[in-house]
Amino acid sequence: MRTLTTHLRRPDRGLTSLLSTRLTARLAQRRYAAALLAGTLATVGLAVGTFGAHAEAAPTSEGLECLSDAHNTFSLTARDGYVSTPDGNSIYMWGYGPSSGSFQLPGPVLCVPSGAHVRVILHNALSEATSIVFPGQSAVTADGKPAQPQLTDTGAMMSLVQPADATDGSVTYEFTAGSPGTYLYESGTDVAKQVQMGLYGALVVRPAGHPDQANDRTDSRFSPDHEYVFLLSEVDPDLHLAVERGEAVDAAHSTARYFMINGRSMPDTLAPNHASWLPTQPYGAMVHIKPYDAQTNPYPALIRYLNAGSVNYPFHPHGSDERVVTQDGSALVGSGGQDLSYLKYDLDVEPGQSLDALMDWRDVEQWDPATNPIPTQLPAIQDQLLVGPDTWFSESGYLGKKGSLPPNITANNECGEYYHVAHSHALQQATNYGATFGGMMTVFRIDPPAGCPTS
Ligand SMILES: [Cu+2]
């Protein structure tokens, strides 16, 4: 499994190196979004231009990045900081970060084996008391006592669990990790406000001895190189501004304007983990796979959906169905052991819920006019989708490069790979303060079966 110390993975000089190019990054992202817009209107999928002309080799990492520990002990600090949005806004947030690190959104993904004794030490650098609840975990203790609601003398709820005092308090939560699956951890204090402010993260519980399975069933095995968390959330910038200014807030009547996957909005969701221009938003959300192959790629990708927001997020993976195998930490298994997993083209992720879904591409052919049993007639050039000097969508349904470039086009996609968007189908959630396409949206990338040479 990946950990913080081993997160540097597959170099990808196509899309991601473009995105790492400092001055051109924002412009390129805008062009990429424009290409997505055109492609989305034209078809469920698209091929986009590479921006490799700007290539600047940089190590990148994709996919789930675990924070794990041999003793399953984690030290988190609640701090304030700022995140950026694709429209140039800077938003005051609160978040959990590693105590040895700095502010980040969302909190690190804590990965533990089922049955392990887990210890989470919360330090509080915020100006008000805060806490962590672990929904789905039982017998949680706080400083050795049962975690339980804290009431005022008059019986009003102060916190769902014992908090850490403002400014420099701390509290230690302990529990035995429950059944395999994906869970939220989030503030249990002034919940409507503090969770909106960003105090949330993901807890991944793996089957003991089988870290490559989503749950205890052997048919939930996935490819560890293709594991993703999609932590979905929303931001009301007015509420954040009020908190920053020390003004009263009415969290019950907030209006979200930004919608995020892993603390980023489209197109920042496409950037690699630890992109330099997103220093407080370390986690990307681009799924990057190859088609199923019995020898070289026999296991599907695993995407762990989590909702830290206040409304339903109908997440639409677009290009392919996904098989939901675990919900809220429960494997979808009948009382007699029968498989109750199901294929879905739209995953309704409700507030507080988690869905773990397997996804792969099968029966995919590489385009080869000499040997392909179903030759594809490319449309006449004037009927193909051309965007600027960079993007050419040939409208072939096949992976792989497709002949020579049309006149006036300087770059094809990197190696004939395929991209499709994936987004919230509540389309106001696929915006950045009302501007489409953005928000809770990302891209799935499928490389040709032979892979994608980066040179
Ligand atoms: Cu769609």
CSV table of C-alpha atoms in Angstrom, one decimal, residues 65-455:
chain,number,residue,atom,x,y,z
A,65,GLU,CA,-2.2,8.4,-0.4
A,66,CYS,CA,-2.5,6.7,2.9
A,67,LEU,CA,-1.2,8.0,6.2
A,68,SER,CA,-0.4,4.8,8.0
A,69,ASP,CA,1.6,3.9,11.1
A,70,ALA,CA,2.9,0.6,12.5
A,71,HIS,CA,1.2,1.3,15.8
A,72,ASN,CA,-1.9,2.8,14.2
A,73,THR,CA,-1.3,6.0,16.1
A,74,PHE,CA,-2.0,9.3,14.5
A,75,SER,CA,-1.4,12.9,15.7
A,76,LEU,CA,-3.6,15.4,14.0
A,77,THR,CA,-3.8,19.2,14.6
A,78,ALA,CA,-6.9,21.3,13.8
A,79,ARG,CA,-5.7,24.5,12.3
A,80,ASP,CA,-6.8,27.3,10.0
A,81,GLY,CA,-5.6,28.2,6.6
A,82,TYR,CA,-6.6,29.0,3.0
A,83,VAL,CA,-7.5,27.0,0.0
A,84,SER,CA,-7.8,28.3,-3.6
A,85,THR,CA,-10.6,27.8,-6.1
A,86,PRO,CA,-10.3,27.6,-9.9
A,87,ASP,CA,-11.9,31.0,-10.3
A,88,GLY,CA,-9.2,32.7,-8.3
A,89,ASN,CA,-10.9,32.9,-4.9
A,90,SER,CA,-9.1,32.2,-1.7
A,91,ILE,CA,-11.2,30.8,1.1
A,92,TYR,CA,-10.5,30.7,4.8
A,93,MET,CA,-10.9,27.1,6.1
A,94,TRP,CA,-10.3,24.9,9.1
A,95,GLY,CA,-8.8,21.5,8.6
A,96,TYR,CA,-7.1,18.5,10.3
A,97,GLY,CA,-3.5,18.1,9.3
A,98,PRO,CA,-0.7,15.9,10.5
A,99,SER,CA,0.7,17.5,13.7
A,100,SER,CA,4.2,17.4,12.1
A,101,GLY,CA,2.9,19.2,9.0
A,102,SER,CA,0.7,22.2,8.3
A,103,PHE,CA,-2.9,23.1,7.4
A,104,GLN,CA,-4.4,21.0,4.7
A,105,LEU,CA,-7.8,20.2,3.2
A,106,PRO,CA,-9.2,17.5,3.7
A,107,GLY,CA,-7.5,15.8,6.6
A,108,PRO,CA,-5.1,12.9,5.7
A,109,VAL,CA,-6.5,9.5,4.8
A,110,LEU,CA,-5.9,7.3,7.8
A,111,CYS,CA,-5.4,3.7,6.8
A,112,VAL,CA,-5.7,0.9,9.3
A,113,PRO,CA,-6.4,-2.8,9.3
A,114,SER,CA,-9.7,-4.1,10.6
A,115,GLY,CA,-9.4,-5.1,14.3
A,116,ALA,CA,-6.4,-2.9,15.0
A,117,HIS,CA,-6.3,-0.7,18.1
A,118,VAL,CA,-6.3,2.9,16.7
A,119,ARG,CA,-5.2,5.9,18.6
A,120,VAL,CA,-5.9,9.5,17.3
A,121,ILE,CA,-4.4,12.3,19.2
A,122,LEU,CA,-6.1,15.6,18.4
A,123,HIS,CA,-4.3,18.9,19.1
A,124,ASN,CA,-6.3,22.1,18.8
A,125,ALA,CA,-4.8,25.2,17.4
A,126,LEU,CA,-8.2,26.8,16.6
A,127,SER,CA,-9.7,29.6,18.7
A,128,GLU,CA,-12.7,27.4,19.8
A,129,ALA,CA,-13.1,23.9,21.1
A,130,THR,CA,-13.2,21.1,18.6
A,131,SER,CA,-13.3,17.3,18.5
A,132,ILE,CA,-13.4,14.3,16.2
A,133,VAL,CA,-16.2,11.8,15.9
A,134,PHE,CA,-15.7,8.4,14.1
A,135,PRO,CA,-19.1,7.4,12.7
A,136,GLY,CA,-19.2,3.7,12.3
A,137,GLN,CA,-16.7,2.8,14.9
A,138,SER,CA,-17.9,1.5,18.2
A,139,ALA,CA,-16.7,1.8,21.8
A,140,VAL,CA,-14.7,4.9,21.1
A,141,THR,CA,-13.0,6.4,24.1
A,142,ALA,CA,-11.8,10.0,24.8
A,143,ASP,CA,-8.8,10.3,27.2
A,144,GLY,CA,-9.7,6.8,28.4
A,145,LYS,CA,-13.4,7.4,29.1
A,146,PRO,CA,-16.3,6.4,26.9
A,147,ALA,CA,-16.8,9.1,24.2
A,148,GLN,CA,-20.1,10.6,24.9
A,149,PRO,CA,-22.1,13.9,24.4
A,150,GLN,CA,-21.1,16.9,26.4
A,151,LEU,CA,-24.0,19.0,27.8
A,152,THR,CA,-24.1,22.4,29.4
A,153,ASP,CA,-25.5,22.8,32.9
A,154,THR,CA,-28.9,23.5,31.3
A,155,GLY,CA,-28.8,20.4,29.2
A,156,ALA,CA,-27.9,22.0,25.9
A,157,MET,CA,-25.6,20.0,23.6
A,158,MET,CA,-22.0,21.4,23.5
A,159,SER,CA,-20.3,18.6,21.6
A,160,LEU,CA,-21.0,15.0,20.5
A,161,VAL,CA,-17.8,13.9,22.2
A,162,GLN,CA,-15.2,15.3,24.6
A,163,PRO,CA,-13.5,18.1,22.8
A,164,ALA,CA,-10.0,19.6,22.8
A,165,ASP,CA,-10.0,23.0,24.4
A,166,ALA,CA,-9.5,26.1,22.3
A,167,THR,CA,-6.0,27.3,21.4
A,168,ASP,CA,-3.8,24.5,22.8
A,169,GLY,CA,-6.0,21.7,24.1
A,170,SER,CA,-5.7,18.1,23.2
A,171,VAL,CA,-7.6,14.9,23.5
A,172,THR,CA,-6.9,11.2,22.6
A,173,TYR,CA,-9.5,9.1,21.0
A,174,GLU,CA,-9.1,5.3,20.8
A,175,PHE,CA,-11.1,2.5,19.2
A,176,THR,CA,-10.8,-0.9,17.6
A,177,ALA,CA,-11.1,-0.5,13.8
A,178,GLY,CA,-14.4,-2.0,12.7
A,179,SER,CA,-15.4,-3.8,9.5
A,180,PRO,CA,-13.5,-3.1,6.3
A,181,GLY,CA,-14.7,-0.1,4.4
A,182,THR,CA,-14.5,3.7,4.1
A,183,TYR,CA,-15.5,6.0,6.9
A,184,LEU,CA,-15.6,9.7,7.6
A,185,TYR,CA,-13.9,11.3,10.6
A,186,GLU,CA,-15.2,14.8,11.3
A,187,SER,CA,-15.8,17.4,14.0
A,188,GLY,CA,-18.4,16.5,16.6
A,189,THR,CA,-18.5,20.1,18.0
A,190,ASP,CA,-20.8,22.8,16.5
A,191,VAL,CA,-21.1,20.3,13.7
A,192,ALA,CA,-23.0,22.3,11.1
A,193,LYS,CA,-20.4,25.1,11.3
A,194,GLN,CA,-17.2,23.2,11.9
A,195,VAL,CA,-17.7,20.5,9.3
A,196,GLN,CA,-18.6,23.1,6.8
A,197,MET,CA,-15.4,24.9,7.7
A,198,GLY,CA,-13.4,21.8,6.6
A,199,LEU,CA,-12.9,19.6,9.7
A,200,TYR,CA,-13.3,16.2,7.9
A,201,GLY,CA,-11.2,13.4,6.5
A,202,ALA,CA,-11.4,9.7,5.4
A,203,LEU,CA,-10.6,6.6,7.4
A,204,VAL,CA,-9.9,3.5,5.3
A,205,VAL,CA,-10.3,0.2,7.2
A,206,ARG,CA,-8.7,-2.7,5.2
A,207,PRO,CA,-9.4,-6.4,5.7
A,208,ALA,CA,-6.7,-7.8,8.0
A,209,GLY,CA,-4.2,-9.7,5.9
A,210,HIS,CA,-5.9,-8.7,2.7
A,211,PRO,CA,-5.1,-5.0,2.1
A,212,ASP,CA,-5.9,-5.5,-1.6
A,213,GLN,CA,-9.6,-6.3,-1.0
A,214,ALA,CA,-12.3,-3.8,-0.5
A,215,ASN,CA,-14.0,-6.1,2.0
A,216,ASP,CA,-13.7,-9.6,3.3
A,217,ARG,CA,-15.0,-11.1,0.1
A,218,THR,CA,-12.2,-12.4,-2.3
A,219,ASP,CA,-14.1,-11.0,-5.3
A,220,SER,CA,-13.6,-7.5,-3.9
A,221,ARG,CA,-9.9,-7.6,-4.8
A,222,PHE,CA,-8.7,-4.5,-6.5
A,223,SER,CA,-5.5,-3.2,-8.1
A,224,PRO,CA,-3.5,-1.4,-5.3
A,225,ASP,CA,-2.0,0.9,-8.0
A,226,HIS,CA,-5.5,2.1,-8.9
A,227,GLU,CA,-7.1,3.0,-5.6
A,228,TYR,CA,-8.9,6.3,-5.1
A,229,VAL,CA,-10.8,8.2,-2.4
A,230,PHE,CA,-13.4,10.7,-3.6
A,231,LEU,CA,-14.2,12.8,-0.5
A,232,LEU,CA,-17.1,15.0,-1.6
A,233,SER,CA,-17.9,18.3,0.1
A,234,GLU,CA,-19.2,21.8,-0.3
A,235,VAL,CA,-18.2,25.3,0.7
A,236,ASP,CA,-20.3,28.4,1.4
A,237,PRO,CA,-17.8,31.2,1.0
A,238,ASP,CA,-20.0,33.7,2.9
A,239,LEU,CA,-20.0,31.6,6.0
A,240,HIS,CA,-16.2,31.2,5.8
A,241,LEU,CA,-15.7,34.9,5.5
A,242,ALA,CA,-17.9,35.5,8.5
A,243,VAL,CA,-15.9,33.1,10.6
A,244,GLU,CA,-12.7,34.7,9.4
A,245,ARG,CA,-14.0,38.1,10.5
A,246,GLY,CA,-15.3,36.8,13.8
A,247,GLU,CA,-18.9,37.6,12.9
A,248,ALA,CA,-21.9,35.5,13.8
A,249,VAL,CA,-22.8,32.7,11.4
A,250,ASP,CA,-26.0,30.9,10.7
A,251,ALA,CA,-24.8,27.5,9.5
A,252,ALA,CA,-28.3,26.2,9.2
A,253,HIS,CA,-29.0,28.6,6.4
A,254,SER,CA,-25.8,28.4,4.3
A,255,THR,CA,-25.7,28.3,0.5
A,256,ALA,CA,-22.9,26.3,-1.0
A,257,ARG,CA,-21.1,27.9,-4.0
A,258,TYR,CA,-18.1,25.6,-4.3
A,259,PHE,CA,-18.2,21.8,-4.6
A,260,MET,CA,-15.1,19.7,-4.1
A,261,ILE,CA,-13.6,16.3,-4.5
A,262,ASN,CA,-10.7,15.8,-2.0
A,263,GLY,CA,-10.8,19.6,-1.2
A,264,ARG,CA,-10.4,20.7,-4.8
A,265,SER,CA,-12.7,21.8,-7.6
A,266,MET,CA,-12.5,21.0,-11.3
A,267,PRO,CA,-10.1,21.5,-13.0
A,268,ASP,CA,-7.8,21.5,-10.0
A,269,THR,CA,-9.1,17.9,-9.4
A,270,LEU,CA,-7.0,16.8,-12.4
A,271,ALA,CA,-3.7,18.0,-11.0
A,272,PRO,CA,-1.5,15.4,-9.3
A,273,ASN,CA,-1.2,14.9,-5.6
A,274,HIS,CA,1.0,17.7,-4.0
A,275,ALA,CA,0.7,20.0,-7.0
A,276,SER,CA,3.0,22.9,-6.2
A,277,TRP,CA,0.3,25.5,-7.0
A,278,LEU,CA,-2.2,23.9,-4.5
A,279,PRO,CA,0.0,23.8,-1.4
A,280,THR,CA,-2.8,23.3,1.1
A,281,GLN,CA,-4.9,20.9,-1.1
A,282,PRO,CA,-2.6,17.9,-1.5
A,283,TYR,CA,-4.9,15.3,-3.1
A,284,GLY,CA,-5.9,15.0,-6.7
A,285,ALA,CA,-8.9,13.1,-8.0
A,286,MET,CA,-8.1,11.9,-11.5
A,287,VAL,CA,-8.7,8.2,-12.1
A,288,HIS,CA,-6.0,6.7,-14.4
A,289,ILE,CA,-6.4,3.1,-15.5
A,290,LYS,CA,-5.6,0.6,-18.3
A,291,PRO,CA,-8.2,-1.8,-19.7
A,292,TYR,CA,-8.7,-5.2,-18.1
A,293,ASP,CA,-6.1,-7.8,-19.1
A,294,ALA,CA,-6.1,-11.3,-17.6
A,295,GLN,CA,-2.3,-11.4,-17.5
A,296,THR,CA,-1.2,-7.8,-16.9
A,297,ASN,CA,-4.1,-6.0,-15.3
A,298,PRO,CA,-6.5,-8.5,-13.9
A,299,TYR,CA,-8.0,-6.5,-11.0
A,300,PRO,CA,-10.3,-3.4,-11.2
A,301,ALA,CA,-9.8,0.0,-9.8
A,302,LEU,CA,-11.4,0.9,-6.4
A,303,ILE,CA,-13.0,4.2,-5.8
A,304,ARG,CA,-14.1,5.1,-2.3
A,305,TYR,CA,-16.9,7.7,-2.3
A,306,LEU,CA,-17.6,9.7,0.9
A,307,ASN,CA,-20.0,12.6,1.5
A,308,ALA,CA,-18.9,15.1,4.1
A,309,GLY,CA,-21.5,17.7,3.0
A,310,SER,CA,-25.1,18.4,3.8
A,311,VAL,CA,-27.0,17.2,0.7
A,312,ASN,CA,-27.1,14.3,-1.6
A,313,TYR,CA,-24.4,14.1,-4.3
A,314,PRO,CA,-25.5,12.1,-7.3
A,315,PHE,CA,-22.1,11.2,-8.6
A,316,HIS,CA,-22.1,10.1,-12.2
A,317,PRO,CA,-19.0,8.2,-13.4
A,318,HIS,CA,-20.1,8.7,-17.0
A,319,GLY,CA,-18.0,6.4,-19.1
A,320,SER,CA,-18.7,3.1,-17.4
A,321,ASP,CA,-20.8,1.5,-14.7
A,322,GLU,CA,-19.2,0.9,-11.3
A,323,ARG,CA,-19.9,-2.1,-9.0
A,324,VAL,CA,-20.8,-1.0,-5.5
A,325,VAL,CA,-19.4,-3.7,-3.1
A,326,THR,CA,-19.4,-2.0,0.3
A,327,GLN,CA,-21.7,0.7,1.8
A,328,ASP,CA,-21.0,2.4,5.1
A,329,GLY,CA,-18.4,-0.2,6.0
A,330,SER,CA,-20.7,-3.1,5.3
A,331,ALA,CA,-20.0,-5.6,2.5
A,332,LEU,CA,-23.0,-6.0,0.3
A,333,VAL,CA,-23.6,-9.6,1.2
A,334,GLY,CA,-26.8,-11.4,2.0
A,335,SER,CA,-27.4,-13.4,5.2
A,336,GLY,CA,-26.6,-16.6,3.3
A,337,GLY,CA,-23.4,-15.1,1.9
A,338,GLN,CA,-24.9,-14.3,-1.5
A,339,ASP,CA,-23.3,-11.4,-3.5
A,340,LEU,CA,-25.5,-8.3,-3.2
A,341,SER,CA,-23.1,-5.9,-5.0
A,342,TYR,CA,-24.7,-4.0,-7.9
A,343,LEU,CA,-23.7,-2.2,-11.0
A,344,LYS,CA,-24.6,1.5,-11.1
A,345,TYR,CA,-24.2,4.3,-13.6
A,346,ASP,CA,-25.0,7.0,-11.0
A,347,LEU,CA,-24.0,6.7,-7.4
A,348,ASP,CA,-26.2,8.6,-5.0
A,349,VAL,CA,-23.8,9.4,-2.1
A,350,GLU,CA,-25.9,10.7,0.7
A,351,PRO,CA,-24.7,12.9,3.6
A,352,GLY,CA,-22.4,10.9,5.9
A,353,GLN,CA,-22.5,7.9,3.6
A,354,SER,CA,-19.7,5.9,1.9
A,355,LEU,CA,-19.8,3.7,-1.1
A,356,ASP,CA,-16.9,1.6,-2.3
A,357,ALA,CA,-17.1,0.8,-6.0
A,358,LEU,CA,-15.0,-1.4,-8.4
A,359,MET,CA,-14.5,-0.2,-11.9
A,360,ASP,CA,-12.7,-1.5,-15.0
A,361,TRP,CA,-12.8,-1.4,-18.8
A,362,ARG,CA,-13.3,-4.6,-20.6
A,363,ASP,CA,-13.3,-5.8,-24.2
A,364,VAL,CA,-11.4,-2.8,-25.3
A,365,GLU,CA,-9.5,-3.1,-28.6
A,366,GLN,CA,-6.6,-1.1,-29.7
A,367,TRP,CA,-7.2,0.7,-33.0
A,368,ASP,CA,-5.4,-1.0,-35.8
A,369,PRO,CA,-6.8,-0.7,-39.3
A,370,ALA,CA,-4.9,-3.8,-40.4
A,371,THR,CA,-6.2,-6.3,-37.9
A,372,ASN,CA,-9.2,-4.7,-36.2
A,373,PRO,CA,-12.2,-6.9,-36.8
A,374,ILE,CA,-14.6,-4.0,-36.7
A,375,PRO,CA,-12.9,-1.3,-38.7
A,376,THR,CA,-14.0,2.2,-37.7
A,377,GLN,CA,-14.6,4.7,-40.5
A,378,LEU,CA,-13.3,8.1,-39.2
A,379,PRO,CA,-15.6,11.0,-40.1
A,380,ALA,CA,-14.5,13.5,-42.7
A,381,ILE,CA,-12.1,16.0,-41.2
A,382,GLN,CA,-14.7,18.8,-41.3
A,383,ASP,CA,-16.9,16.6,-39.1
A,384,GLN,CA,-14.3,15.9,-36.4
A,385,LEU,CA,-13.9,18.0,-33.3
A,386,LEU,CA,-11.1,20.4,-33.4
A,387,VAL,CA,-10.4,22.8,-30.5
A,388,GLY,CA,-7.8,25.4,-31.0
A,389,PRO,CA,-4.4,24.2,-32.2
A,390,ASP,CA,-4.1,21.5,-29.5
A,391,THR,CA,-7.1,19.2,-29.4
A,392,TRP,CA,-8.3,16.7,-31.9
A,393,PHE,CA,-11.1,14.3,-31.2
A,394,SER,CA,-11.1,11.9,-34.1
A,395,GLU,CA,-14.4,10.3,-33.0
A,396,SER,CA,-13.0,6.9,-33.1
A,397,GLY,CA,-14.3,4.6,-30.4
A,398,TYR,CA,-10.9,2.9,-30.1
A,399,LEU,CA,-8.0,3.5,-27.9
A,400,GLY,CA,-4.6,4.0,-29.5
A,401,LYS,CA,-3.2,6.6,-31.9
A,402,LYS,CA,-5.2,7.3,-35.1
A,403,GLY,CA,-3.1,8.1,-38.0
A,404,SER,CA,-1.6,11.5,-38.8
A,405,LEU,CA,-2.8,14.7,-37.4
A,406,PRO,CA,-5.2,16.9,-39.3
A,407,PRO,CA,-3.8,20.2,-40.8
A,408,ASN,CA,-3.3,23.0,-38.2
A,409,ILE,CA,-3.3,20.6,-35.3
A,410,THR,CA,0.0,20.5,-33.4
A,411,ALA,CA,-0.7,17.8,-30.9
A,412,ASN,CA,-2.9,14.7,-30.5
A,413,ASN,CA,-3.6,13.2,-27.2
A,414,GLU,CA,-0.5,11.6,-25.7
A,415,CYS,CA,-0.8,8.0,-26.8
A,416,GLY,CA,-4.3,7.5,-28.0
A,417,GLU,CA,-5.7,7.4,-24.4
A,418,TYR,CA,-9.3,8.1,-23.7
A,419,TYR,CA,-10.8,10.6,-21.2
A,420,HIS,CA,-14.3,10.9,-19.9
A,421,VAL,CA,-15.6,13.3,-17.3
A,422,ALA,CA,-17.2,12.1,-14.0
A,423,HIS,CA,-19.2,14.6,-12.0
A,424,SER,CA,-22.1,15.3,-9.7
A,425,HIS,CA,-25.2,15.1,-11.8
A,426,ALA,CA,-26.8,17.8,-9.7
A,427,LEU,CA,-25.4,20.2,-12.2
A,428,GLN,CA,-25.3,23.2,-9.8
A,429,GLN,CA,-22.7,21.1,-8.0
A,430,ALA,CA,-20.6,20.9,-11.2
A,431,THR,CA,-19.9,24.6,-11.0
A,432,ASN,CA,-17.4,27.1,-9.5
A,433,TYR,CA,-19.7,29.8,-8.0
A,434,GLY,CA,-22.2,29.2,-10.8
A,435,ALA,CA,-19.7,28.9,-13.7
A,436,THR,CA,-19.8,25.5,-15.5
A,437,PHE,CA,-18.0,23.2,-15.9
A,438,GLY,CA,-16.2,23.0,-12.6
A,439,GLY,CA,-16.9,22.0,-9.0
A,440,MET,CA,-17.5,18.4,-8.2
A,441,MET,CA,-16.1,17.1,-11.4
A,442,THR,CA,-13.0,15.2,-12.5
A,443,VAL,CA,-11.8,13.0,-15.4
A,444,PHE,CA,-11.2,9.3,-15.8
A,445,ARG,CA,-8.2,8.5,-18.1
A,446,ILE,CA,-7.9,5.1,-19.8
A,447,ASP,CA,-4.6,4.3,-21.4
A,448,PRO,CA,-4.3,1.9,-24.4
A,449,PRO,CA,-3.7,-1.8,-23.4
A,450,ALA,CA,0.0,-1.5,-24.2
A,451,GLY,CA,0.3,1.4,-21.9
A,452,CYS,CA,1.4,5.0,-22.5
A,453,PRO,CA,5.0,5.6,-23.1
A,454,THR,CA,6.0,8.9,-21.6
A,455,SER,CA,8.8,9.8,-24.0
